[in-house]
Backbone as CSV, one residue per row, in Angstrom:
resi,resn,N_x,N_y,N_z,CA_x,CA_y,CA_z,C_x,C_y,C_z
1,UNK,-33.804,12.475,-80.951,-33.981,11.403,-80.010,-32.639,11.111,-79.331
2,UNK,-32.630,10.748,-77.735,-31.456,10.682,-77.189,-31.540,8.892,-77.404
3,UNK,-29.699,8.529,-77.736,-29.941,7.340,-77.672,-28.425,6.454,-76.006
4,UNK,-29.156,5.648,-75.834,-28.372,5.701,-74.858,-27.666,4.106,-75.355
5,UNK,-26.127,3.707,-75.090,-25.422,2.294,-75.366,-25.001,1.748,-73.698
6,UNK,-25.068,0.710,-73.753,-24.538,0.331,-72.626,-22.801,-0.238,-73.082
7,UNK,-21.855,0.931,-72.662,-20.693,0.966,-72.817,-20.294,-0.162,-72.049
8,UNK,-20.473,-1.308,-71.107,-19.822,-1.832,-70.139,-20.009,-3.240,-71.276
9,UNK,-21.110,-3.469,-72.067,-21.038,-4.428,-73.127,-20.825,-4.225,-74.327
10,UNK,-20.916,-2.701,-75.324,-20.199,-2.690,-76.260,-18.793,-1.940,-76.582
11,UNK,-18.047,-1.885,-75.503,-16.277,-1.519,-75.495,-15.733,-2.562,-75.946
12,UNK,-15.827,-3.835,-75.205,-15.673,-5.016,-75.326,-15.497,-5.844,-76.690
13,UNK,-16.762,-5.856,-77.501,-16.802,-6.039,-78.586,-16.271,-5.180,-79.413
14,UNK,-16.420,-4.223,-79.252,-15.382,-3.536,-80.484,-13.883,-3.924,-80.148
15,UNK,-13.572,-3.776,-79.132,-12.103,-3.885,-78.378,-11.506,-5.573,-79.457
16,UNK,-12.755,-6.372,-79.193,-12.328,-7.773,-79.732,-12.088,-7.823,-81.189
17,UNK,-13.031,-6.630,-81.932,-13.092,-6.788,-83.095,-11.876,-6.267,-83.734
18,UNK,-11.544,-5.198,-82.881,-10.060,-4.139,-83.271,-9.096,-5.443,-83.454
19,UNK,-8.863,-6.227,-82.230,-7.929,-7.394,-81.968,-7.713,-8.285,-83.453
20,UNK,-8.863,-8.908,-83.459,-8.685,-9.682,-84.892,-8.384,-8.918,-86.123
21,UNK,-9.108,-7.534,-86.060,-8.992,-7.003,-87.592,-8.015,-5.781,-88.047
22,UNK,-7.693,-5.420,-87.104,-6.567,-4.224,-87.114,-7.611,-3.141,-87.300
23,UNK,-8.920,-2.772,-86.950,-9.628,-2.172,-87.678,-10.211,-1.082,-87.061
24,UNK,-10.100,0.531,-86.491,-10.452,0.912,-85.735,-12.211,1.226,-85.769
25,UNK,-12.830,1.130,-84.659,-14.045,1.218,-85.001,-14.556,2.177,-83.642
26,UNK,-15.557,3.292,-84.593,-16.057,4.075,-83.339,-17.504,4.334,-83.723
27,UNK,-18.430,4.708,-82.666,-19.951,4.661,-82.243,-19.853,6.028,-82.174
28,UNK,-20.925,6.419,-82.682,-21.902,7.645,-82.827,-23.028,7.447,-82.600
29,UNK,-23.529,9.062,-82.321,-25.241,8.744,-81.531,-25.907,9.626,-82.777
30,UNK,-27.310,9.023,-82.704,-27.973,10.213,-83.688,-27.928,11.205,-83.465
31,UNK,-27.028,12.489,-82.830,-26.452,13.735,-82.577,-25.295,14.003,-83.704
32,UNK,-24.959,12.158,-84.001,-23.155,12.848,-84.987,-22.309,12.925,-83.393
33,UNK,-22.695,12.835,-82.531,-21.222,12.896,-81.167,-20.769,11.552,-81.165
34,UNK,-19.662,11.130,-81.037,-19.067,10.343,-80.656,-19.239,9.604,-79.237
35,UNK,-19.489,7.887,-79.663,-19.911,7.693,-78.196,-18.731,6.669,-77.469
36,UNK,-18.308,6.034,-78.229,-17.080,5.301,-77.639,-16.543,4.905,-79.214
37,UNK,-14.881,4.743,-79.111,-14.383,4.024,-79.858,-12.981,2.816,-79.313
38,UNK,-12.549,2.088,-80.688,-11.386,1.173,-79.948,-10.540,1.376,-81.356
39,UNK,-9.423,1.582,-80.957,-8.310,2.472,-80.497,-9.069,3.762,-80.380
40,UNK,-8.538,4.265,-78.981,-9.287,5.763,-78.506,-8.758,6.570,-79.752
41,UNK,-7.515,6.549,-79.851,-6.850,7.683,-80.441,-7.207,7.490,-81.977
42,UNK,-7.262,8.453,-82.793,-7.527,8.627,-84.257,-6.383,8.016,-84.334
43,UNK,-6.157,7.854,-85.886,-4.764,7.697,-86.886,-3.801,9.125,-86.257
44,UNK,-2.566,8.417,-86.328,-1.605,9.232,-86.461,-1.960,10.811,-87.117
45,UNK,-2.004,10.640,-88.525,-2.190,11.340,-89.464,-3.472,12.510,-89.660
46,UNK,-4.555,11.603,-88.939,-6.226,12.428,-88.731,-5.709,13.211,-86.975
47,UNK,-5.276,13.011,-86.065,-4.705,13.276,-85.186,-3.904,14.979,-85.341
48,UNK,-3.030,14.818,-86.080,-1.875,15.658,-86.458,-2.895,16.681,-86.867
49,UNK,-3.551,16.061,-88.064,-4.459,17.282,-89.287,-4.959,18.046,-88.514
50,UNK,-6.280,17.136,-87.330,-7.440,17.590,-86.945,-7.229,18.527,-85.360
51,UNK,-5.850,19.215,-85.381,-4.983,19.718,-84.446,-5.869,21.446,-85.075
52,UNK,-6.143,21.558,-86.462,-6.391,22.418,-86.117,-7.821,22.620,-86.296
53,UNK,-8.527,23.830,-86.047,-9.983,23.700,-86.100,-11.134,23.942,-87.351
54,UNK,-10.174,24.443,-88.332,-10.885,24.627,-89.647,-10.809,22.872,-90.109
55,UNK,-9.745,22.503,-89.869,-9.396,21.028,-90.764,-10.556,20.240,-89.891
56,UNK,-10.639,20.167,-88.794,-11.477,19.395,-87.629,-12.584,19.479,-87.736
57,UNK,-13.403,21.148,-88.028,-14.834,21.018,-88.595,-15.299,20.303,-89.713
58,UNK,-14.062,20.327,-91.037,-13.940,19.900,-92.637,-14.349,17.996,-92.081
59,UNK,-13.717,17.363,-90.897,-13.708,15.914,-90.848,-15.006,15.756,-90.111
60,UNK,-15.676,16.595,-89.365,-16.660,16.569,-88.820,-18.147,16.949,-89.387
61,UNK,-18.391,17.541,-90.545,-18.711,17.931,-91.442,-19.005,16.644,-92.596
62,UNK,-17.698,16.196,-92.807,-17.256,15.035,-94.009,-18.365,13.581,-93.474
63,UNK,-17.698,13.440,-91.578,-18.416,12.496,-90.985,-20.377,12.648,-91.263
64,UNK,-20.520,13.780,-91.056,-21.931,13.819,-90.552,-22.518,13.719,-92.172
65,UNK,-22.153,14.317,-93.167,-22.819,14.031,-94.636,-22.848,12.319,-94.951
66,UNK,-21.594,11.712,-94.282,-21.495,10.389,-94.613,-22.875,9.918,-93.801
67,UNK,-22.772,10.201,-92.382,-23.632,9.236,-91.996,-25.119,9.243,-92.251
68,UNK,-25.249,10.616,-92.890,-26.961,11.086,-93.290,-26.797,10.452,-94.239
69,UNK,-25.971,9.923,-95.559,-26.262,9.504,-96.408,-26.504,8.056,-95.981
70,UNK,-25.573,7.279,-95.480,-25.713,5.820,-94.918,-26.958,5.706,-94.063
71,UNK,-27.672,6.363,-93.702,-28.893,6.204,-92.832,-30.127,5.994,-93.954
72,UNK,-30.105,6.154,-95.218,-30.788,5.610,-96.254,-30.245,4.489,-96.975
73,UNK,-29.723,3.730,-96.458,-29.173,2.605,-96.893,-29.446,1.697,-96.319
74,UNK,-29.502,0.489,-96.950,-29.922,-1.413,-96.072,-28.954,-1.751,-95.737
75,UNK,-27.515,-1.404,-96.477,-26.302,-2.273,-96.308,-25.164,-0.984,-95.305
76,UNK,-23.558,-1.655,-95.215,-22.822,-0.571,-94.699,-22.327,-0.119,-96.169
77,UNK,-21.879,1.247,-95.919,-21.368,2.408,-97.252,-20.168,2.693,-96.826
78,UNK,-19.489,2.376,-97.900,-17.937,2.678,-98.056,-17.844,3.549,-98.591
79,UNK,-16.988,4.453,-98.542,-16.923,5.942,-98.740,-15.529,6.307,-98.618
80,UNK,-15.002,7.379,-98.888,-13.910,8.039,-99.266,-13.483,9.442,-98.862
81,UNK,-13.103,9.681,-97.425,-13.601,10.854,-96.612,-12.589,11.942,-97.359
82,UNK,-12.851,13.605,-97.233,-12.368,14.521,-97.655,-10.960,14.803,-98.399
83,UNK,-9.695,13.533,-97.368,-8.606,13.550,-98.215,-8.401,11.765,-99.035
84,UNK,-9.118,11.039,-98.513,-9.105,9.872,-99.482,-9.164,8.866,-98.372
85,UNK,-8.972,9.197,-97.299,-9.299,7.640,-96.434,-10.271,6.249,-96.580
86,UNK,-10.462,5.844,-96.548,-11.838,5.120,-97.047,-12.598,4.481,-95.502
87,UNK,-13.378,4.480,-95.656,-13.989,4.341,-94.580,-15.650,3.418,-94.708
88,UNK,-16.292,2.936,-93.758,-16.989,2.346,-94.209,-18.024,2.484,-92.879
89,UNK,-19.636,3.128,-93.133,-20.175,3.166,-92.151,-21.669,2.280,-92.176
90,UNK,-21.719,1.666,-91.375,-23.215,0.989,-90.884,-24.256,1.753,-89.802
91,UNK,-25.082,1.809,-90.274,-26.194,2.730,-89.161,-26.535,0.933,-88.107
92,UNK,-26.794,1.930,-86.934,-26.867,0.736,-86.304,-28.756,1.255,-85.959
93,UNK,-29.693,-0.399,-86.220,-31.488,0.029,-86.349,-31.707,-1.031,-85.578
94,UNK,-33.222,-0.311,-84.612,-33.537,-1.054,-83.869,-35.312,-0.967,-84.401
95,UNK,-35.677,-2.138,-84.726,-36.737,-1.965,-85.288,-37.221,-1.009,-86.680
96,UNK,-36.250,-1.111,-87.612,-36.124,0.306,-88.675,-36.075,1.704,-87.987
97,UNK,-35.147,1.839,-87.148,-35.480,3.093,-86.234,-33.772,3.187,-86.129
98,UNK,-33.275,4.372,-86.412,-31.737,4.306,-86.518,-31.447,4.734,-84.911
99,UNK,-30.423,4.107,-84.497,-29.990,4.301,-83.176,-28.887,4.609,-82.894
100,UNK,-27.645,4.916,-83.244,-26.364,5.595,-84.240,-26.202,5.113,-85.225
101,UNK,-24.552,5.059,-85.188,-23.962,4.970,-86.289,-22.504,4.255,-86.254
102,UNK,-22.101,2.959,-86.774,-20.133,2.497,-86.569,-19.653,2.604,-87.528
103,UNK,-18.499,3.368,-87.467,-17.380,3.805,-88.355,-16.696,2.692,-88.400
104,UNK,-16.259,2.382,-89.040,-15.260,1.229,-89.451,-13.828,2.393,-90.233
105,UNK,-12.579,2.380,-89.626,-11.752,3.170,-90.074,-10.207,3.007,-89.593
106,UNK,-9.458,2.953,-90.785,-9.311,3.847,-92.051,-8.649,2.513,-92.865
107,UNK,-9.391,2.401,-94.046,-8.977,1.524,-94.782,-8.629,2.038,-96.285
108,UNK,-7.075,1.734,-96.277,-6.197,2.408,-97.677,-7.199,1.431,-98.975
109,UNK,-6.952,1.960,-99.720,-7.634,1.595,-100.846,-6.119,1.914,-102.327
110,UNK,-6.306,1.260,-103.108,-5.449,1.201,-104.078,-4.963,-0.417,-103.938
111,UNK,-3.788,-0.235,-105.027,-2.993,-1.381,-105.650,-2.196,-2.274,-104.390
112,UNK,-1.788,-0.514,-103.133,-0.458,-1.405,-102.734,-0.872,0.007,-101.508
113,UNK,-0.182,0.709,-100.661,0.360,0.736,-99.357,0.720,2.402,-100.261
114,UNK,1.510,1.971,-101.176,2.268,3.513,-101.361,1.384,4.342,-102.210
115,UNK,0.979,3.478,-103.085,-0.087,4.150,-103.862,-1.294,4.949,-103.142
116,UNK,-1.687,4.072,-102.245,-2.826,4.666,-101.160,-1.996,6.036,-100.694
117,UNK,-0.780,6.280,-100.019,-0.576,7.449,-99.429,-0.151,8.295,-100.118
118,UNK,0.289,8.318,-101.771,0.068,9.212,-102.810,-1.164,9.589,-102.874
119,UNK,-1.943,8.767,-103.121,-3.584,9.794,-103.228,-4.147,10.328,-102.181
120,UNK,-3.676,9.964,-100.744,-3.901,10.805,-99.911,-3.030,11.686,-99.721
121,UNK,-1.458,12.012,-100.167,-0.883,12.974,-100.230,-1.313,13.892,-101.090
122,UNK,-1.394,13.649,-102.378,-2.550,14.716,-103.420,-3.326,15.190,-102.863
123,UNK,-4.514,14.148,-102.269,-5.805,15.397,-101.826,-5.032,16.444,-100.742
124,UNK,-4.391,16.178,-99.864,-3.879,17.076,-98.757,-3.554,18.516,-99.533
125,UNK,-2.663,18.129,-100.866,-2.059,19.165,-101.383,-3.366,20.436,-101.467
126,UNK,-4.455,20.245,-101.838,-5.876,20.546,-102.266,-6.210,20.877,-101.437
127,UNK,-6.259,20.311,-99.808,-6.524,21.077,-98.306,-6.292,22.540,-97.855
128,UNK,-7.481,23.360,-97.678,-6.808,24.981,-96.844,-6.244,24.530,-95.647
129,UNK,-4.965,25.541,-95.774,-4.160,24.924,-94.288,-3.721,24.601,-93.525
130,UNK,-3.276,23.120,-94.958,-2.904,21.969,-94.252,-0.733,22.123,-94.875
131,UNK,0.018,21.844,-93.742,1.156,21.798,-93.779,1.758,20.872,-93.765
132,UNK,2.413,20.022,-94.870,2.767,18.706,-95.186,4.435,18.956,-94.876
């Protein structure tokens, strides 16, 4: 099913939501394509990785298992993408009828700041590929 958003009213709101929460958030269509997000640009770090195209299928791949799984869910699913990001997705339903999908991203998880980028430095180590 094609789903269509009216971008001229939901940029806006995400744009506002980024503002208050530091929180990047991006829209998907039931395809898994990307339909708008706020901050355009990925993380620094998903940016750099997803430079190349084995690592880029691995996050695209990671995305689309997440969101098939969250599409059987009532609530949003927090999750823990391929190298440890955490992330948190809500299917967006119109009448029990899924109509995409918002990423809520990237939220460190752990004790503290450093701890979070140790366990995402570990999984990297574990990455084909990837050059730290």
């Amino acid at each position: 099913m094609r789903t269509y958003f009216n971008l001229d009213e939901l940029t806006p709101i995400i744009k506002d939501f980024y503002l208050i929460t530091n929180i990047r958030i991006t829209v998907f269509d039931t395809s898994f394509q990307e339909v708008t997000s706020y901050v355009p640009m990925k993380a620094p770090l998903c940016t750099y990785l997803r430079e190349k195209k084995d690592f880029d299928n691995r996050c695209k791949e990671c995305d689309k298992v997440h969101m098939l799984l969250a599409s059987k869910m009532d609530s949003p699913y927090l999750y823990s993408c391929h190298i440890g990001l955490k992330e948190i997705i809500a299917p967006l339903k119109v009448n029990d009828q899924i109509m995409g999908y918002v990423f809520f991203s990237h939220i460190l998880s752990g004790e503290n700041r450093e701890e979070a980028e140790n366990n995402i430095l570990a999984n990297l180590k574990n990455e084909k590929g990837v050059d730290l």
